[in-house]
Structures are given as structure tokens and as C-alpha cells.
XYZ file of N, CA, C and O in Angstrom:
348
model
N -23.219 -4.272 -0.979
C -22.682 -5.367 -0.251
C -21.902 -4.806 0.887
O -20.948 -4.049 0.708
N -22.239 -5.193 2.125
C -21.536 -4.601 3.266
C -20.317 -5.430 3.611
O -20.207 -6.630 3.310
N -19.341 -4.763 4.255
C -18.127 -5.383 4.577
C -18.272 -6.096 5.963
O -18.913 -5.537 6.851
N -17.661 -7.270 6.128
C -17.620 -7.844 7.482
C -16.896 -6.907 8.412
O -16.035 -6.109 7.994
N -17.257 -6.916 9.642
C -16.666 -6.033 10.635
C -15.133 -6.107 10.607
O -14.592 -7.194 10.651
N -14.466 -4.953 10.495
C -13.039 -4.913 10.532
C -12.385 -5.239 9.165
O -11.186 -5.214 9.037
N -13.151 -5.551 8.129
C -12.610 -5.916 6.827
C -11.800 -4.731 6.261
O -10.750 -4.944 5.668
N -12.267 -3.480 6.395
C -11.560 -2.376 5.900
C -10.191 -2.263 6.475
O -9.217 -1.959 5.841
N -10.117 -2.545 7.806
C -8.798 -2.476 8.474
C -7.871 -3.527 7.907
O -6.654 -3.241 7.701
N -8.353 -4.705 7.638
C -7.532 -5.795 7.129
C -7.030 -5.398 5.738
O -5.841 -5.627 5.427
N -7.878 -4.840 4.905
C -7.467 -4.444 3.563
C -6.459 -3.299 3.607
O -5.460 -3.324 2.905
N -6.665 -2.337 4.498
C -5.741 -1.226 4.635
C -4.383 -1.717 5.066
O -3.374 -1.271 4.526
N -4.316 -2.667 5.978
C -3.117 -3.199 6.489
C -2.401 -3.958 5.400
O -1.220 -3.891 5.217
N -3.182 -4.758 4.679
C -2.589 -5.586 3.553
C -1.993 -4.624 2.521
O -0.883 -4.918 1.986
N -2.686 -3.595 2.142
C -2.210 -2.642 1.168
C -0.925 -1.937 1.669
O 0.091 -1.837 0.930
N -0.903 -1.562 2.925
C 0.308 -0.951 3.477
C 1.513 -1.855 3.437
O 2.593 -1.465 3.077
N 1.240 -3.147 3.767
C 2.308 -4.161 3.730
C 2.831 -4.371 2.322
O 4.065 -4.463 2.116
N 1.939 -4.392 1.358
C 2.298 -4.625 -0.050
C 3.147 -3.425 -0.554
O 4.237 -3.636 -1.198
N 2.733 -2.192 -0.205
C 3.464 -1.020 -0.636
C 4.840 -0.967 0.069
O 5.832 -0.622 -0.587
N 4.871 -1.236 1.320
C 6.156 -1.236 2.071
C 7.144 -2.236 1.451
O 8.303 -1.960 1.265
N 6.605 -3.397 1.104
C 7.478 -4.426 0.515
C 8.078 -3.929 -0.812
O 9.282 -4.079 -1.028
N 7.294 -3.356 -1.661
C 7.781 -2.816 -2.927
C 8.798 -1.701 -2.725
O 9.782 -1.639 -3.392
N 8.515 -0.826 -1.767
C 9.395 0.267 -1.463
C 10.783 -0.229 -0.979
O 11.844 0.156 -1.473
N 10.737 -1.173 -0.021
C 11.994 -1.690 0.538
C 12.769 -2.514 -0.460
O 14.009 -2.527 -0.420
N 12.051 -3.201 -1.368
C 12.744 -4.018 -2.393
C 13.585 -3.044 -3.268
O 14.628 -3.492 -3.824
N 13.206 -1.835 -3.367
C 13.894 -0.855 -4.230
C 14.963 -0.109 -3.407
O 15.717 0.685 -3.950
N 15.004 -0.408 -2.112
C 15.995 0.228 -1.268
C 15.725 1.691 -0.971
O 16.575 2.470 -0.625
N 14.436 2.099 -1.110
C 14.019 3.477 -0.891
C 13.531 3.679 0.560
O 12.892 2.843 1.118
N 13.821 4.839 1.081
C 13.239 5.263 2.331
C 11.812 5.759 2.111
O 11.426 6.054 0.960
N 11.064 5.895 3.194
C 9.747 6.501 3.067
C 9.831 7.881 2.492
O 9.050 8.344 1.674
N 10.857 8.646 2.955
C 11.079 10.005 2.515
C 11.280 10.055 0.963
O 10.745 10.939 0.259
N 12.095 9.096 0.490
C 12.413 9.075 -0.962
C 11.109 8.843 -1.819
O 10.844 9.497 -2.766
N 10.310 7.826 -1.378
C 9.099 7.533 -2.092
C 8.120 8.714 -1.994
O 7.490 9.098 -3.008
N 7.969 9.258 -0.824
C 7.074 10.356 -0.555
C 7.476 11.520 -1.489
O 6.574 12.170 -2.105
N 8.717 11.801 -1.643
C 9.200 12.861 -2.517
C 8.850 12.586 -3.957
O 8.414 13.449 -4.688
N 8.974 11.333 -4.402
C 8.696 10.933 -5.787
C 7.219 11.147 -6.121
O 6.908 11.403 -7.311
N 6.352 10.958 -5.159
C 4.877 11.087 -5.381
C 4.332 12.407 -4.881
O 3.099 12.580 -4.889
N 5.177 13.269 -4.380
C 4.772 14.575 -3.804
C 3.743 14.360 -2.702
O 2.612 14.932 -2.742
N 4.070 13.564 -1.732
C 3.253 13.229 -0.571
C 4.001 13.487 0.653
O 5.231 13.328 0.702
N 3.301 13.855 1.699
C 3.984 13.982 3.038
C 4.425 12.622 3.523
O 3.727 11.678 3.401
N 5.674 12.543 4.063
C 6.247 11.261 4.506
C 5.329 10.658 5.618
O 5.158 9.495 5.633
N 4.774 11.526 6.487
C 3.982 11.066 7.592
C 2.746 10.319 7.019
O 2.276 9.330 7.560
N 2.155 10.914 5.960
C 0.933 10.263 5.364
C 1.321 8.930 4.755
O 0.576 7.927 4.888
N 2.493 8.803 4.092
C 2.947 7.529 3.589
C 3.122 6.549 4.702
O 2.749 5.368 4.593
N 3.681 6.945 5.788
C 3.890 6.115 6.956
C 2.527 5.539 7.476
O 2.408 4.367 7.704
N 1.525 6.426 7.492
C 0.197 5.957 7.971
C -0.445 4.990 6.984
O -1.108 4.028 7.403
N -0.143 5.200 5.699
C -0.663 4.224 4.677
C 0.025 2.848 4.930
O -0.608 1.814 4.949
N 1.326 2.860 5.040
C 2.075 1.629 5.218
C 1.686 0.919 6.521
O 1.736 -0.338 6.584
N 1.286 1.657 7.542
C 0.846 1.068 8.803
C -0.601 0.602 8.746
O -1.083 -0.023 9.696
N -1.295 0.928 7.641
C -2.710 0.496 7.525
C -3.660 1.407 8.243
O -4.799 1.029 8.484
N -3.210 2.545 8.658
C -4.060 3.517 9.392
C -4.779 4.479 8.500
O -5.734 5.112 8.957
N -4.290 4.624 7.332
C -4.921 5.465 6.314
C -5.031 4.714 5.025
O -4.224 3.825 4.689
N -6.053 5.032 4.214
C -6.264 4.394 2.943
C -6.119 5.418 1.868
O -6.814 6.466 1.838
N -5.237 5.243 0.888
C -4.989 6.236 -0.149
C -6.172 6.266 -1.148
O -6.840 5.265 -1.330
N -6.349 7.418 -1.741
C -7.322 7.518 -2.794
C -6.833 6.659 -3.994
O -5.645 6.285 -4.056
N -7.703 6.413 -4.918
C -7.302 5.635 -6.128
C -6.240 6.464 -6.887
O -5.249 5.895 -7.352
N -6.391 7.756 -6.945
C -5.411 8.590 -7.607
C -4.051 8.504 -6.965
O -3.030 8.339 -7.646
N -4.015 8.534 -5.643
C -2.758 8.440 -4.943
C -2.199 7.027 -5.062
O -0.940 6.871 -5.248
N -2.990 6.018 -5.059
C -2.522 4.627 -5.244
C -1.849 4.519 -6.666
O -0.820 3.914 -6.736
N -2.467 5.090 -7.652
C -1.896 5.036 -8.956
C -0.552 5.825 -9.031
O 0.413 5.302 -9.651
N -0.440 6.951 -8.318
C 0.820 7.664 -8.298
C 1.925 6.812 -7.615
O 3.058 6.757 -8.100
N 1.528 6.176 -6.572
C 2.507 5.231 -5.857
C 2.961 4.139 -6.774
O 4.116 3.812 -6.866
N 1.967 3.513 -7.419
C 2.300 2.396 -8.368
C 3.217 2.852 -9.467
O 4.179 2.169 -9.842
N 2.897 4.068 -10.049
C 3.742 4.516 -11.124
C 5.192 4.795 -10.634
O 6.169 4.469 -11.280
N 5.320 5.380 -9.444
C 6.649 5.701 -8.882
C 7.367 4.335 -8.599
O 8.629 4.264 -8.803
N 6.637 3.310 -8.191
C 7.261 2.036 -7.852
C 7.431 1.209 -9.109
O 7.950 0.081 -9.007
N 7.005 1.673 -10.234
C 7.018 0.992 -11.531
C 6.380 -0.409 -11.441
O 6.974 -1.421 -11.793
N 5.179 -0.397 -10.922
C 4.423 -1.661 -10.799
C 2.915 -1.356 -11.199
O 2.434 -0.322 -10.981
N 2.350 -2.355 -11.826
C 0.925 -2.230 -12.164
C 0.002 -2.316 -10.904
O 0.257 -3.083 -10.034
N -0.935 -1.459 -10.904
C -1.875 -1.453 -9.789
C -2.528 -2.824 -9.592
O -2.736 -3.241 -8.419
N -2.814 -3.442 -10.690
C -3.430 -4.798 -10.600
C -2.534 -5.799 -9.851
O -3.049 -6.620 -9.042
N -1.258 -5.662 -10.043
C -0.312 -6.531 -9.308
C -0.339 -6.246 -7.790
O -0.375 -7.159 -6.988
N -0.415 -4.990 -7.485
C -0.473 -4.580 -6.077
C -1.804 -5.128 -5.422
O -1.807 -5.707 -4.373
N -2.928 -4.952 -6.174
C -4.197 -5.420 -5.668
C -4.250 -6.899 -5.550
O -4.860 -7.488 -4.666
N -3.560 -7.610 -6.432
C -3.492 -9.075 -6.360
C -2.781 -9.468 -5.088
O -3.213 -10.418 -4.388
N -1.700 -8.759 -4.765
C -0.992 -9.041 -3.569
C -1.817 -8.753 -2.320
O -1.829 -9.517 -1.343
N -2.558 -7.636 -2.351
C -3.451 -7.239 -1.252
C -4.535 -8.340 -1.058
O -4.783 -8.793 0.048
N -5.102 -8.815 -2.126
C -6.118 -9.873 -2.062
C -5.561 -11.130 -1.486
O -6.135 -11.748 -0.566
N -4.326 -11.484 -1.869
C -3.661 -12.692 -1.315
C -3.491 -12.511 0.173
O -3.697 -13.428 0.987
N -2.954 -11.360 0.598
C -2.670 -11.088 2.009
C -3.946 -11.157 2.805
O -3.976 -11.695 3.940
N -5.033 -10.610 2.344
C -6.301 -10.619 3.035
C -6.852 -12.055 3.248
O -7.248 -12.484 4.290
N -6.710 -12.876 2.145
C -7.151 -14.287 2.239
C -6.378 -15.066 3.256
O -6.912 -15.815 3.953
N -5.039 -14.799 3.300
C -4.202 -15.501 4.262
C -4.622 -15.088 5.683
O -4.713 -15.966 6.551
N -4.875 -13.827 5.911
C -5.280 -13.379 7.277
C -6.617 -13.911 7.706
O -6.913 -14.022 8.883
N -7.496 -14.210 6.730
C -8.841 -14.668 7.066
C -8.917 -16.164 7.252
O -10.008 -16.676 7.624
N -7.882 -16.857 6.943
C -7.883 -18.352 7.097
C -7.971 -18.667 8.589
O -7.316 -18.052 9.443
N -8.761 -19.701 8.975
C -8.872 -20.063 10.370
C -7.605 -20.717 10.849
O -6.790 -21.182 10.214
């Protein structure tokens, strides 16, 4: 099943927004979260901006550090994508 043009960008941006929301709710800087998951802060920044897409393994590490189920994050991503696609 092929993605509509630009769909990957929308999903990446929604994921970045969801992760940023969780991080800021905890009062953590990007540097603090990056340190917790042993990731470069610049890479985390690119994920939050929707310019990079983390691997499943990295997404799981982020979710564990943020103490949230990956399914909850993906539900939020799905909701954000649906909102953006509404006419």
C-alpha cells in the first residue's frame, strides 16, 4: 500500500510533536532526554522537528525514558495526522 504524497512528512511531524509534548510535560530539556536514551541531542531535535524518523528500537527507548506506552504515543500520532488531513 503506497503512501499519499507527503504522508511520511506528516507522520514524522506528528511523531515529533507528540514526543516534544511528552518531554516538555516532564520539564526536561532535549539534552536531558537525549542523555537518558544515549542519543545525540541534535538527532532528537531533528526527530522533534519531523525531519528525521526514529527506528522502532529508538522509539521504544524514548517511550521507556518518558514512561509512556508506545501505543499511546502512536495513538496521539494517528490523531494528529487525522486532524491535519481534515479539509
